[in-house]
């Protein structure tokens, strides 16, 4: 029986032998010898979550037939979670989309790719400024780059936003306003080194299972790591935690202020660290003064900061949060202790929060204030949900206000630099930011004569018909508006294709070349290993083919300054390949060409990427990847720390070289505890929280088609406290009606199930397209990040039989 | 906990029929000789169980018989004396190699007729 502790041993063995036969540098898949059973193996990151595990993919007769954890991968050391083991089956659901479909008289009918590309091109030509792209943190890096260049550099429009807006936008605004540059300073190695792991509203065992296994593995090996779970319900993570602190939804802000209060009151903060490396900030008096005002804030003295925290005594925090004052003191005590290393992790609990930016800031703040920063194991680290939310949404900048490499639409210099790299005429890039996700869908669902200025919307690699909040308003309202045209590129029919006017069949995962960027700044690469089914084609090809058609129709934006097509791509020999013709698309490595072009953007914010071929050899590399004297490329694990980050000045120890205040210092923010946008009341007495489950990836369009995963988790449910159920006479498994001010849903109640919400609180997962909890959610957005809150709204329940 | 709140009901509506089911959940007491060739019991093969190195609880969550399965340090365990052999845990197990074996119930494990 393989014990957990054997795991690393096995991994080490495999690493030694495989290193011996490491492949030569190459940028196209070299023919790999098949093993005895006729299976050829290659590497790829898992298709599902932001953890970014690597798998070995076994292929036989043009079909993925085997999946193994990749022992060479540092992220997972050969380990996978239940989804990862079955990732290969995501390709083989019976109802893969295999041909383009156009809706005629209400019915989706097959059409040719030529017609499909022509239809899209005509729609765009008719009103380019009313066209938008809704993309994804599951786009590969080159796909997102192509879409971004097409719309911003070609159409001169910024109406592009990824689903990542629903997922980590608040982490981005948090990092930007604290460090002046996005993404965590630390990495997963912190999980191996910390003495205390604090998970803030973060159910790691369920959502990032392999990361949590890494921590569990330390325990099995006899290391001591104290695990603290701060949550609003008991979860799988709680089972393994030393401390469980249950707080009232939205009161995480109060808890963090309570910790800062005590650190200062007891003079237990780190004055040296604060003086050398930090400035203080609060929300600006006038957030509209300049576009950057909300991110830069107003300066605040230490004395003011202290005064602002004065009210947050442990007793007040207990009142606001329900967490006993003693426990707040315990947390503060940990931060006061410089001899231990503390890693904080968070994900949707902080991010999908109507004060998400502030929640992120406060967490960074207590780490900075206490000096728990910059040593391995001492780190505030956000985890992302999607495999390339970091790589494609944040780094490529597929958001409506970003340009690639951390640049901003609103900054004229940044626009100019981008125009230079793209070789497009000055002024091509629209200086006005585009519509963020919620606004984009609102505008799409609003009739043109009522201000709905988006007419054609192209969705790729995501399922907004299920994942947007408040679906009646933001998605379903599209129905019955014939002038609104919805294009959906996907691999299966989904809630989104239900309302689509044009459906494009896409290649997925190892049916195409790809690159992802995971939560810890790790850029990963894989090759196409099998052909897509039927007439399914790459998402990037679809975008380039439309661009080419627009070019041929005479759209001036599709040409660069020298009159050449925007996507003039050359193979390794320097020959141009007309990749917009599908049969020629794989005559060269389009991913490599796009990535090498994109790389030029990565230096400005010190997010340096290595050449494509380096990623072919590696199981991902964490940026900044910097070339050494000897020509090799070295990744960076701990940013801003002199011992590891090559961009930190000698002797500086810690340097925030993108500091907002331009003095190499990070910002510690004050933000008040506030009420949630909608709280339980007499009519709607329950809190309703939504989220994921272990077996299913987001909206379940892939995982629900995998028999093993479907069998293990076949149906959505609502979790409820046994006492609440008993009071209402509800039996376990009984169908009940959950109702909010937005809609209602009938589903079975699960008592003492996987999660255990406290009294007055409900939880519904969002994977089940038959039972869409986003009919209920409020989706109040954070004013700074524009990310909606999916975790809090007010609901009521009733017996299904007695409901009207 | 009241009978209404037992775990038995949950997911019942979505359960796949299990063809190998031999003993109904509320099995009447059967004679030992007859039971020997039909009655089964579930056994978790730890080395194939996803909970060993990662996380999973599908079998424990879906077992319809209160007390027949429990979790010990994250790992599922069948309490043979209570297990009715219904096979649901086997059906729902998502491990790459099914970790639940349905074994013929050995006479010594059958509930004693009262
Ligand atoms: S933890 Fe995430 S990346 Fe790793 S195997 Fe599971 S789903 Fe895939
Ligand atoms: S066979 Fe499995 S599911 Fe059925 S009673 Fe026994 S342990 Fe429970
Ligand atoms: S369902 Fe299978 S893999 Fe999951 S815990 Fe049970 S035996 Fe283990």
Short mmCIF file of C-alpha atoms in Angstrom, two decimals, chain A residues 378-711:
data_model
loop_
_atom_site.label_atom_id
_atom_site.label_comp_id
_atom_site.label_asym_id
_atom_site.label_seq_id
_atom_site.Cartn_x
_atom_site.Cartn_y
_atom_site.Cartn_z
CA UNK A 378 5.70 33.96 4.97
CA UNK A 379 3.33 35.08 2.26
CA UNK A 380 -0.11 36.39 1.43
CA UNK A 381 -1.08 34.34 -1.62
CA UNK A 382 -4.23 34.37 -3.71
CA UNK A 383 -5.22 31.18 -5.49
CA UNK A 384 -6.98 31.30 -8.83
CA UNK A 385 -9.77 29.05 -9.92
CA UNK A 386 -9.11 28.76 -13.61
CA UNK A 387 -6.10 27.15 -15.30
CA UNK A 388 -5.03 30.36 -17.04
CA UNK A 389 -6.75 33.18 -15.21
CA UNK A 390 -3.27 34.46 -14.41
CA UNK A 391 -1.68 33.59 -17.74
CA UNK A 392 -4.38 34.72 -20.12
CA UNK A 393 -6.63 37.15 -18.29
CA UNK A 394 -4.15 39.00 -16.11
CA UNK A 395 -0.84 38.76 -17.93
CA UNK A 396 -2.07 38.91 -21.53
CA UNK A 397 -4.48 41.58 -20.32
CA UNK A 398 -7.67 40.37 -21.95
CA UNK A 399 -9.66 42.66 -19.68
CA UNK A 400 -11.45 45.76 -20.92
CA UNK A 401 -9.01 48.16 -19.24
CA UNK A 402 -5.73 46.31 -19.76
CA UNK A 403 -3.15 45.99 -22.50
CA UNK A 404 -0.65 43.12 -22.50
CA UNK A 405 2.04 42.82 -19.86
CA UNK A 406 0.35 44.88 -17.13
CA UNK A 407 -0.25 47.96 -19.28
CA UNK A 408 -3.33 50.15 -19.07
CA UNK A 409 -5.69 51.42 -21.75
CA UNK A 410 -5.89 54.77 -19.99
CA UNK A 411 -2.15 55.36 -20.09
CA UNK A 412 -1.10 57.05 -23.37
CA UNK A 413 2.47 55.74 -23.05
CA UNK A 414 1.21 52.20 -22.68
CA UNK A 415 -1.01 52.54 -25.72
CA UNK A 416 1.91 53.83 -27.71
CA UNK A 417 4.22 51.01 -26.66
CA UNK A 418 1.54 48.49 -27.53
CA UNK A 419 0.96 50.10 -30.90
CA UNK A 420 4.67 49.93 -31.55
CA UNK A 421 4.94 46.23 -30.77
CA UNK A 422 1.84 45.52 -32.83
CA UNK A 423 3.16 47.81 -35.57
CA UNK A 424 -0.21 49.51 -35.91
CA UNK A 425 -0.67 53.23 -36.58
CA UNK A 426 -0.59 55.58 -33.64
CA UNK A 427 -4.05 56.12 -32.24
CA UNK A 428 -5.35 52.72 -33.33
CA UNK A 429 -5.98 51.70 -29.74
CA UNK A 430 -9.12 53.27 -28.35
CA UNK A 431 -8.26 55.41 -25.29
CA UNK A 432 -11.59 54.61 -23.64
CA UNK A 433 -11.87 51.48 -21.53
CA UNK A 434 -14.42 48.93 -22.67
CA UNK A 435 -17.35 47.32 -20.89
CA UNK A 436 -16.48 45.06 -18.00
CA UNK A 437 -18.28 41.72 -17.82
CA UNK A 438 -21.43 42.68 -15.94
CA UNK A 439 -21.84 45.88 -17.93
CA UNK A 440 -21.16 44.04 -21.21
CA UNK A 441 -23.97 41.57 -20.55
CA UNK A 442 -26.28 44.25 -19.27
CA UNK A 443 -25.75 46.20 -22.48
CA UNK A 444 -26.17 43.09 -24.58
CA UNK A 445 -29.44 42.23 -22.85
CA UNK A 446 -30.79 45.79 -23.11
CA UNK A 447 -32.61 46.78 -26.33
CA UNK A 448 -30.62 49.15 -28.56
CA UNK A 449 -33.17 51.96 -28.15
CA UNK A 450 -32.77 51.77 -24.40
CA UNK A 451 -29.01 52.18 -24.48
CA UNK A 452 -27.96 48.58 -25.08
CA UNK A 453 -24.90 49.38 -27.17
CA UNK A 454 -23.62 45.83 -27.63
CA UNK A 455 -25.28 44.05 -30.51
CA UNK A 456 -23.00 41.16 -31.36
CA UNK A 457 -21.23 39.20 -28.65
CA UNK A 458 -18.73 36.39 -29.21
CA UNK A 459 -18.20 34.01 -26.29
CA UNK A 460 -15.22 31.66 -26.22
CA UNK A 461 -14.33 28.90 -23.75
CA UNK A 462 -16.85 29.80 -21.08
CA UNK A 463 -20.47 29.33 -20.14
CA UNK A 464 -21.95 32.65 -19.00
CA UNK A 465 -25.51 31.34 -19.43
CA UNK A 466 -24.86 29.47 -16.22
CA UNK A 467 -22.06 31.34 -14.50
CA UNK A 468 -23.14 34.98 -14.64
CA UNK A 469 -24.91 36.19 -11.53
CA UNK A 470 -28.57 37.16 -11.64
CA UNK A 471 -29.12 35.25 -14.87
CA UNK A 472 -32.61 36.53 -15.56
CA UNK A 473 -31.28 40.03 -15.87
CA UNK A 474 -27.82 39.45 -17.32
CA UNK A 475 -28.37 36.56 -19.71
CA UNK A 476 -31.89 35.30 -20.19
CA UNK A 477 -33.16 38.76 -21.08
CA UNK A 478 -31.41 38.31 -24.43
CA UNK A 479 -34.19 35.98 -25.55
CA UNK A 480 -36.67 37.53 -27.92
CA UNK A 481 -34.38 40.32 -29.11
CA UNK A 482 -33.78 39.54 -32.80
CA UNK A 483 -31.23 42.31 -33.30
CA UNK A 484 -28.91 40.81 -30.68
CA UNK A 485 -26.55 38.20 -32.07
CA UNK A 486 -24.81 35.73 -29.77
CA UNK A 487 -21.86 33.69 -31.06
CA UNK A 488 -20.59 30.85 -28.90
CA UNK A 489 -17.42 28.82 -29.47
CA UNK A 490 -17.57 25.72 -27.32
CA UNK A 491 -17.11 21.98 -27.26
CA UNK A 492 -20.53 20.95 -25.94
CA UNK A 493 -24.01 22.41 -25.88
CA UNK A 494 -24.41 24.46 -22.73
CA UNK A 495 -26.82 26.85 -21.08
CA UNK A 496 -25.13 29.52 -23.20
CA UNK A 497 -25.65 27.80 -26.54
CA UNK A 498 -29.36 27.66 -25.64
CA UNK A 499 -29.58 31.32 -26.61
CA UNK A 500 -26.80 31.33 -29.19
CA UNK A 501 -27.50 32.40 -32.75
CA UNK A 502 -24.29 30.88 -34.03
CA UNK A 503 -22.42 27.99 -32.42
CA UNK A 504 -18.83 27.20 -33.40
CA UNK A 505 -17.34 23.79 -32.57
CA UNK A 506 -13.98 24.17 -30.89
CA UNK A 507 -10.94 21.99 -30.42
CA UNK A 508 -10.09 21.54 -26.77
CA UNK A 509 -7.06 20.88 -24.58
CA UNK A 510 -4.69 18.38 -26.24
CA UNK A 511 -6.59 18.63 -29.52
CA UNK A 512 -4.65 21.84 -29.99
CA UNK A 513 -1.34 23.42 -28.99
CA UNK A 514 -1.64 25.47 -25.86
CA UNK A 515 -0.12 27.42 -22.99
CA UNK A 516 -1.58 28.17 -19.57
CA UNK A 517 -0.38 30.27 -16.64
CA UNK A 518 -1.33 28.95 -13.19
CA UNK A 519 -1.83 30.58 -9.77
CA UNK A 520 1.86 30.70 -8.90
CA UNK A 521 3.05 32.60 -12.03
CA UNK A 522 3.95 29.34 -13.75
CA UNK A 523 3.70 29.42 -17.54
CA UNK A 524 3.05 25.99 -19.04
CA UNK A 525 3.07 24.57 -22.55
CA UNK A 526 1.73 21.55 -24.39
CA UNK A 527 1.41 20.22 -27.93
CA UNK A 528 -1.56 18.97 -29.87
CA UNK A 529 -1.70 15.20 -29.45
CA UNK A 530 -4.95 14.14 -31.08
CA UNK A 531 -7.15 15.62 -33.80
CA UNK A 532 -10.36 17.36 -32.79
CA UNK A 533 -13.62 15.57 -33.68
CA UNK A 534 -15.49 16.33 -36.88
CA UNK A 535 -15.04 19.88 -38.02
CA UNK A 536 -14.08 21.32 -34.64
CA UNK A 537 -11.30 23.91 -34.91
CA UNK A 538 -8.99 25.91 -32.64
CA UNK A 539 -10.41 29.04 -31.00
CA UNK A 540 -7.40 31.08 -32.08
CA UNK A 541 -7.91 29.95 -35.67
CA UNK A 542 -11.54 31.09 -35.50
CA UNK A 543 -10.44 34.54 -34.40
CA UNK A 544 -7.69 34.80 -37.02
CA UNK A 545 -10.02 33.55 -39.77
CA UNK A 546 -12.55 36.27 -38.96
CA UNK A 547 -9.78 38.85 -38.87
CA UNK A 548 -8.64 37.70 -42.30
CA UNK A 549 -12.16 37.84 -43.71
CA UNK A 550 -12.54 41.39 -42.38
CA UNK A 551 -9.20 42.20 -44.00
CA UNK A 552 -10.48 40.89 -47.31
CA UNK A 553 -13.71 42.83 -46.88
CA UNK A 554 -11.58 45.96 -46.56
CA UNK A 555 -11.63 46.66 -42.82
CA UNK A 556 -8.66 49.01 -42.47
CA UNK A 557 -7.96 47.93 -38.90
CA UNK A 558 -6.95 44.46 -40.01
CA UNK A 559 -3.78 45.89 -41.52
CA UNK A 560 -0.74 47.13 -39.68
CA UNK A 561 1.18 50.32 -40.43
CA UNK A 562 2.88 48.70 -43.41
CA UNK A 563 -0.33 47.39 -44.90
CA UNK A 564 0.28 43.85 -43.78
CA UNK A 565 -2.36 41.64 -42.25
CA UNK A 566 -2.35 41.80 -38.43
CA UNK A 567 -1.70 38.11 -38.11
CA UNK A 568 1.10 37.72 -40.62
CA UNK A 569 2.82 34.74 -39.05
CA UNK A 570 6.07 33.08 -40.04
CA UNK A 571 7.29 29.58 -39.43
CA UNK A 572 10.72 28.72 -37.99
CA UNK A 573 12.29 29.16 -41.44
CA UNK A 574 10.91 32.66 -41.74
CA UNK A 575 8.30 31.82 -44.37
CA UNK A 576 4.82 33.29 -44.12
CA UNK A 577 2.08 30.73 -43.71
CA UNK A 578 -1.56 31.62 -44.51
CA UNK A 579 -2.77 30.21 -41.21
CA UNK A 580 -6.29 31.56 -41.73
CA UNK A 581 -6.74 28.67 -44.12
CA UNK A 582 -7.55 25.81 -41.79
CA UNK A 583 -5.60 23.12 -43.69
CA UNK A 584 -2.49 25.29 -43.28
CA UNK A 585 -3.01 26.16 -39.60
CA UNK A 586 -0.74 23.41 -38.31
CA UNK A 587 1.86 23.89 -41.04
CA UNK A 588 3.59 26.00 -38.46
CA UNK A 589 3.42 26.41 -34.70
CA UNK A 590 1.03 29.35 -34.41
CA UNK A 591 1.29 29.23 -30.62
CA UNK A 592 5.02 29.74 -30.79
CA UNK A 593 4.75 32.66 -33.21
CA UNK A 594 2.07 34.41 -31.14
CA UNK A 595 3.88 33.73 -27.88
CA UNK A 596 7.19 35.08 -29.14
CA UNK A 597 5.41 38.26 -30.22
CA UNK A 598 3.65 38.50 -26.85
CA UNK A 599 6.89 37.93 -24.93
CA UNK A 600 8.05 41.40 -25.92
CA UNK A 601 5.34 42.78 -23.64
CA UNK A 602 6.42 40.88 -20.57
CA UNK A 603 9.53 42.83 -19.51
CA UNK A 604 7.95 46.15 -18.61
CA UNK A 605 6.43 44.91 -15.35
CA UNK A 606 9.24 42.42 -14.81
CA UNK A 607 7.05 39.50 -15.72
CA UNK A 608 9.76 38.27 -18.06
CA UNK A 609 8.89 35.21 -20.05
CA UNK A 610 11.44 32.81 -21.53
CA UNK A 611 11.49 31.79 -25.18
CA UNK A 612 8.79 29.29 -26.17
CA UNK A 613 11.25 26.43 -26.47
CA UNK A 614 12.20 26.69 -22.80
CA UNK A 615 8.62 25.90 -21.87
CA UNK A 616 8.64 22.89 -24.17
CA UNK A 617 11.36 21.39 -21.99
CA UNK A 618 9.92 22.40 -18.62
CA UNK A 619 6.86 21.54 -16.57
CA UNK A 620 6.21 25.24 -16.46
CA UNK A 621 8.43 28.11 -15.32
CA UNK A 622 7.55 30.85 -12.86
CA UNK A 623 8.11 34.39 -14.08
CA UNK A 624 10.18 36.48 -14.07
CA UNK A 625 12.27 33.97 -16.00
CA UNK A 626 15.64 35.63 -16.49
CA UNK A 627 18.55 34.52 -18.62
CA UNK A 628 21.71 33.75 -16.69
CA UNK A 629 25.32 34.46 -17.62
CA UNK A 630 25.69 30.91 -18.87
CA UNK A 631 22.70 31.31 -21.17
CA UNK A 632 20.31 29.20 -19.13
CA UNK A 633 16.94 30.52 -18.00
CA UNK A 634 16.15 30.82 -14.31
CA UNK A 635 12.67 31.12 -12.81
CA UNK A 636 11.81 33.19 -9.74
CA UNK A 637 10.02 31.71 -6.76
CA UNK A 638 9.94 34.64 -4.37
CA UNK A 639 9.40 38.04 -5.90
CA UNK A 640 10.63 41.23 -4.24
CA UNK A 641 13.04 39.29 -2.02
CA UNK A 642 16.71 39.86 -2.62
CA UNK A 643 17.73 36.25 -2.05
CA UNK A 644 15.70 35.07 -5.02
CA UNK A 645 14.43 37.90 -7.22
CA UNK A 646 17.13 39.10 -9.64
CA UNK A 647 15.39 42.47 -9.97
CA UNK A 648 15.88 43.45 -6.36
CA UNK A 649 18.84 45.79 -5.77
CA UNK A 650 21.77 44.34 -3.84
CA UNK A 651 21.44 45.14 -0.17
CA UNK A 652 17.81 46.18 -0.39
CA UNK A 653 16.59 42.96 1.21
CA UNK A 654 13.08 43.61 0.01
CA UNK A 655 12.21 45.94 -2.81
CA UNK A 656 8.75 46.63 -4.20
CA UNK A 657 10.13 47.83 -7.47
CA UNK A 658 6.73 48.66 -8.96
CA UNK A 659 5.64 50.57 -5.90
CA UNK A 660 2.58 52.78 -6.39
CA UNK A 661 4.38 55.50 -4.45
CA UNK A 662 7.56 55.07 -6.53
CA UNK A 663 9.70 54.69 -3.41
CA UNK A 664 9.98 50.89 -3.46
CA UNK A 665 7.41 50.63 -0.71
CA UNK A 666 4.19 48.66 -0.55
CA UNK A 667 0.93 50.14 0.71
CA UNK A 668 -0.86 49.13 3.86
CA UNK A 669 -4.52 50.08 3.47
CA UNK A 670 -7.13 50.90 5.99
CA UNK A 671 -10.65 49.84 5.00
CA UNK A 672 -13.67 49.80 7.27
CA UNK A 673 -15.88 46.82 8.03
CA UNK A 674 -19.11 47.28 6.12
CA UNK A 675 -22.42 45.54 5.71
CA UNK A 676 -23.13 43.21 2.80
CA UNK A 677 -25.22 44.54 -0.08
CA UNK A 678 -28.14 42.33 0.86
CA UNK A 679 -28.46 40.80 4.31
CA UNK A 680 -31.08 38.40 5.66
CA UNK A 681 -34.28 40.01 6.92
CA UNK A 682 -37.73 38.93 7.97
CA UNK A 683 -38.85 38.00 4.44
CA UNK A 684 -35.59 36.39 3.37
CA UNK A 685 -34.07 35.11 6.60
CA UNK A 686 -31.20 33.01 5.19
CA UNK A 687 -27.76 33.82 3.84
CA UNK A 688 -27.24 32.08 0.50
CA UNK A 689 -23.72 31.15 -0.58
CA UNK A 690 -22.76 29.43 -3.84
CA UNK A 691 -19.61 27.65 -4.97
CA UNK A 692 -17.97 24.59 -6.43
CA UNK A 693 -17.62 20.94 -5.50
CA UNK A 694 -14.60 18.69 -5.81
CA UNK A 695 -15.90 16.53 -8.65
CA UNK A 696 -17.04 19.25 -10.99
CA UNK A 697 -15.25 21.90 -12.85
CA UNK A 698 -17.25 25.14 -12.75
CA UNK A 699 -20.47 24.79 -14.74
CA UNK A 700 -19.92 21.08 -15.26
CA UNK A 701 -20.08 21.19 -19.06
CA UNK A 702 -17.03 18.90 -19.17
CA UNK A 703 -17.12 17.03 -15.87
CA UNK A 704 -20.81 16.19 -15.95
CA UNK A 705 -20.07 14.27 -19.14
CA UNK A 706 -17.42 12.15 -17.42
CA UNK A 707 -19.29 9.11 -16.10
CA UNK A 708 -17.15 8.61 -12.98
CA UNK A 709 -17.48 12.20 -11.89
CA UNK A 710 -21.16 12.35 -12.70
CA UNK A 711 -21.81 9.19 -10.71
#
